[in-house]
PDB file of C-alpha atoms in Angstrom:
ATOM      1  CA  MET A   1      63.259  64.775  97.013  1.00 54.00           C
ATOM      2  CA  THR A   2      59.895  65.934  98.321  1.00 72.00           C
ATOM      3  CA  ASP A   3      58.937  65.314 101.952  1.00 94.00           C
ATOM      4  CA  VAL A   4      55.985  63.138 100.971  1.00 96.00           C
ATOM      5  CA  ARG A   5      54.644  62.652 104.493  1.00 96.00           C
ATOM      6  CA  GLY A   6      54.750  66.406 105.085  1.00 97.00           C
ATOM      7  CA  LEU A   7      52.973  67.085 101.793  1.00 98.00           C
ATOM      8  CA  VAL A   8      50.269  64.512 102.561  1.00 98.00           C
ATOM      9  CA  GLU A   9      49.821  65.980 106.053  1.00 98.00           C
ATOM     10  CA  GLN A  10      49.347  69.413 104.465  1.00 98.00           C
ATOM     11  CA  TYR A  11      46.815  67.880 102.070  1.00 98.00           C
ATOM     12  CA  ILE A  12      44.863  66.451 105.029  1.00 98.00           C
ATOM     13  CA  ALA A  13      45.101  69.873 106.719  1.00 98.00           C
ATOM     14  CA  VAL A  14      43.381  71.443 103.681  1.00 98.00           C
ATOM     15  CA  TRP A  15      40.392  69.146 104.244  1.00 98.00           C
ATOM     16  CA  ASN A  16      40.273  69.974 107.961  1.00 97.00           C
ATOM     17  CA  GLU A  17      40.686  73.765 107.724  1.00 97.00           C
ATOM     18  CA  THR A  18      37.262  75.395 108.154  1.00 95.00           C
ATOM     19  CA  ASP A  19      38.451  79.013 108.029  1.00 97.00           C
ATOM     20  CA  ALA A  20      37.944  79.922 104.356  1.00 97.00           C
ATOM     21  CA  ASP A  21      40.928  82.298 104.116  1.00 98.00           C
ATOM     22  CA  LYS A  22      43.315  79.878 105.826  1.00 98.00           C
ATOM     23  CA  ARG A  23      42.051  76.967 103.709  1.00 98.00           C
ATOM     24  CA  ARG A  24      42.521  78.979 100.520  1.00 98.00           C
ATOM     25  CA  ALA A  25      46.122  79.786 101.547  1.00 98.00           C
ATOM     26  CA  LEU A  26      46.766  76.089 102.236  1.00 98.00           C
ATOM     27  CA  VAL A  27      45.325  75.140  98.844  1.00 98.00           C
ATOM     28  CA  ALA A  28      47.735  77.592  97.188  1.00 98.00           C
ATOM     29  CA  ASP A  29      50.677  76.123  99.131  1.00 98.00           C
ATOM     30  CA  VAL A  30      49.819  72.457  98.573  1.00 98.00           C
ATOM     31  CA  PHE A  31      48.530  72.367  94.981  1.00 98.00           C
ATOM     32  CA  THR A  32      49.920  73.551  91.669  1.00 98.00           C
ATOM     33  CA  GLU A  33      47.832  76.273  89.994  1.00 98.00           C
ATOM     34  CA  GLU A  34      46.290  73.860  87.487  1.00 98.00           C
ATOM     35  CA  ALA A  35      45.977  70.899  89.856  1.00 98.00           C
ATOM     36  CA  GLY A  36      43.237  68.396  89.219  1.00 98.00           C
ATOM     37  CA  PHE A  37      41.160  66.473  91.749  1.00 98.00           C
ATOM     38  CA  THR A  38      38.997  63.511  90.760  1.00 98.00           C
ATOM     39  CA  ASP A  39      37.045  61.078  92.916  1.00 97.00           C
ATOM     40  CA  PRO A  40      33.711  59.235  92.513  1.00 95.00           C
ATOM     41  CA  ILE A  41      31.807  62.319  93.714  1.00 93.00           C
ATOM     42  CA  GLY A  42      33.300  64.875  91.349  1.00 95.00           C
ATOM     43  CA  ALA A  43      36.145  66.297  89.328  1.00 98.00           C
ATOM     44  CA  VAL A  44      37.556  69.815  89.653  1.00 98.00           C
ATOM     45  CA  THR A  45      40.618  71.750  88.571  1.00 98.00           C
ATOM     46  CA  GLY A  46      42.540  74.725  89.869  1.00 98.00           C
ATOM     47  CA  HIS A  47      42.701  76.343  93.270  1.00 98.00           C
ATOM     48  CA  ASP A  48      39.135  77.691  93.105  1.00 98.00           C
ATOM     49  CA  GLY A  49      37.673  74.332  92.120  1.00 98.00           C
ATOM     50  CA  ILE A  50      39.551  72.451  94.825  1.00 98.00           C
ATOM     51  CA  ASP A  51      38.689  75.008  97.492  1.00 98.00           C
ATOM     52  CA  GLN A  52      34.985  74.942  96.589  1.00 98.00           C
ATOM     53  CA  PHE A  53      34.942  71.123  96.503  1.00 97.00           C
ATOM     54  CA  VAL A  54      36.515  70.943  99.973  1.00 97.00           C
ATOM     55  CA  ALA A  55      34.115  73.579 101.332  1.00 97.00           C
ATOM     56  CA  GLY A  56      31.177  71.542 100.027  1.00 95.00           C
ATOM     57  CA  ALA A  57      32.472  68.381 101.694  1.00 93.00           C
ATOM     58  CA  GLN A  58      32.904  70.267 104.957  1.00 93.00           C
ATOM     59  CA  GLN A  59      29.274  71.428 104.836  1.00 93.00           C
ATOM     60  CA  GLN A  60      28.150  67.845 104.272  1.00 90.00           C
ATOM     61  CA  PHE A  61      30.351  66.328 107.000  1.00 88.00           C
ATOM     62  CA  GLY A  62      30.534  69.198 109.510  1.00 81.00           C
ATOM     63  CA  GLY A  63      32.238  68.279 112.771  1.00 87.00           C
ATOM     64  CA  LEU A  64      34.140  65.329 111.313  1.00 95.00           C
ATOM     65  CA  THR A  65      37.860  65.418 110.612  1.00 96.00           C
ATOM     66  CA  PHE A  66      40.200  63.683 108.220  1.00 97.00           C
ATOM     67  CA  SER A  67      43.182  61.727 109.514  1.00 97.00           C
ATOM     68  CA  LEU A  68      46.088  59.776 108.094  1.00 97.00           C
ATOM     69  CA  PRO A  69      46.066  56.249 109.593  1.00 96.00           C
ATOM     70  CA  ALA A  70      49.369  55.055 108.088  1.00 96.00           C
ATOM     71  CA  GLU A  71      52.499  56.231 106.310  1.00 96.00           C
ATOM     72  CA  PRO A  72      52.140  57.184 102.649  1.00 97.00           C
ATOM     73  CA  ASP A  73      53.782  54.898 100.105  1.00 97.00           C
ATOM     74  CA  ALA A  74      55.755  56.793  97.460  1.00 96.00           C
ATOM     75  CA  HIS A  75      58.073  56.418  94.501  1.00 96.00           C
ATOM     76  CA  HIS A  76      59.183  58.736  91.731  1.00 95.00           C
ATOM     77  CA  HIS A  77      56.549  61.486  91.495  1.00 96.00           C
ATOM     78  CA  LEU A  78      53.687  59.408  92.950  1.00 97.00           C
ATOM     79  CA  ALA A  79      52.323  58.713  96.415  1.00 98.00           C
ATOM     80  CA  ARG A  80      49.387  56.733  97.716  1.00 98.00           C
ATOM     81  CA  PHE A  81      47.773  56.801 101.120  1.00 98.00           C
ATOM     82  CA  GLN A  82      44.613  55.930 102.986  1.00 98.00           C
ATOM     83  CA  TRP A  83      42.589  58.486 104.939  1.00 98.00           C
ATOM     84  CA  TYR A  84      39.828  58.297 107.514  1.00 98.00           C
ATOM     85  CA  LEU A  85      36.929  60.668 108.096  1.00 97.00           C
ATOM     86  CA  GLY A  86      35.267  60.664 111.494  1.00 96.00           C
ATOM     87  CA  MET A  87      35.454  61.687 115.109  1.00 94.00           C
ATOM     88  CA  PRO A  88      38.837  61.186 116.820  1.00 88.00           C
ATOM     89  CA  GLY A  89      38.991  57.806 118.564  1.00 88.00           C
ATOM     90  CA  ALA A  90      35.794  56.525 116.922  1.00 92.00           C
ATOM     91  CA  GLU A  91      35.222  54.190 113.986  1.00 94.00           C
ATOM     92  CA  PRO A  92      35.606  56.213 110.746  1.00 96.00           C
ATOM     93  CA  VAL A  93      32.370  56.995 108.922  1.00 95.00           C
ATOM     94  CA  ALA A  94      34.265  57.137 105.633  1.00 96.00           C
ATOM     95  CA  ILE A  95      37.536  55.645 104.430  1.00 97.00           C
ATOM     96  CA  GLY A  96      39.280  56.599 101.233  1.00 97.00           C
ATOM     97  CA  PHE A  97      42.432  55.962  99.284  1.00 97.00           C
ATOM     98  CA  ASP A  98      44.156  58.686  97.269  1.00 98.00           C
ATOM     99  CA  VAL A  99      46.953  58.628  94.744  1.00 98.00           C
ATOM    100  CA  ILE A 100      48.716  61.944  94.169  1.00 98.00           C
ATOM    101  CA  GLU A 101      51.038  63.112  91.436  1.00 98.00           C
ATOM    102  CA  ILE A 102      53.752  65.426  92.738  1.00 98.00           C
ATOM    103  CA  GLU A 103      55.301  68.227  90.701  1.00 97.00           C
ATOM    104  CA  ASN A 104      58.016  70.465  92.137  1.00 96.00           C
ATOM    105  CA  GLY A 105      57.046  69.613  95.712  1.00 96.00           C
ATOM    106  CA  ARG A 106      53.329  70.306  95.231  1.00 98.00           C
ATOM    107  CA  ILE A 107      50.326  68.192  94.274  1.00 98.00           C
ATOM    108  CA  ALA A 108      49.501  68.311  90.576  1.00 98.00           C
ATOM    109  CA  LYS A 109      46.749  65.654  90.533  1.00 98.00           C
ATOM    110  CA  VAL A 110      44.689  63.700  93.029  1.00 98.00           C
ATOM    111  CA  HIS A 111      43.010  60.437  92.057  1.00 98.00           C
ATOM    112  CA  GLY A 112      40.622  59.584  94.886  1.00 98.00           C
ATOM    113  CA  PHE A 113      38.811  56.360  95.710  1.00 98.00           C
ATOM    114  CA  LEU A 114      36.149  55.745  98.351  1.00 96.00           C
ATOM    115  CA  ASP A 115      36.434  52.456 100.211  1.00 96.00           C
ATOM    116  CA  LYS A 116      33.709  53.103 102.795  1.00 94.00           C
ATOM    117  CA  ILE A 117      31.001  55.745 102.636  1.00 89.00           C
ATOM    118  CA  PRO A 118      28.143  56.594 105.000  1.00 81.00           C
ATOM    119  CA  ALA A 119      24.899  54.778 104.238  1.00 71.00           C
TER     120      ALA A 119
END
């Protein structure tokens, strides 16, 4: 069985890694080659698409970090979890909820939802 918490923590680390080479290596470790990512802002596939999407989000929200406020909930090949985006110790500026599909210990698909977004 996959260490779901560890996988989700690695996923959050992808979003927080600002060094392009390190982020790209994390993307390769965390996601399958043909992984898909979909949320209300966009839809991408593959390592390049995911890496570019994350880099774009980092440019938009520079200085803010993602965190995992609670344990992921998982069964079979699925997990769901909430995330926060903001400054440590402050009220999050964005809150989201992701559902991931896991394949051989890596993320094959992300279905993202935004619960709170900046005005």
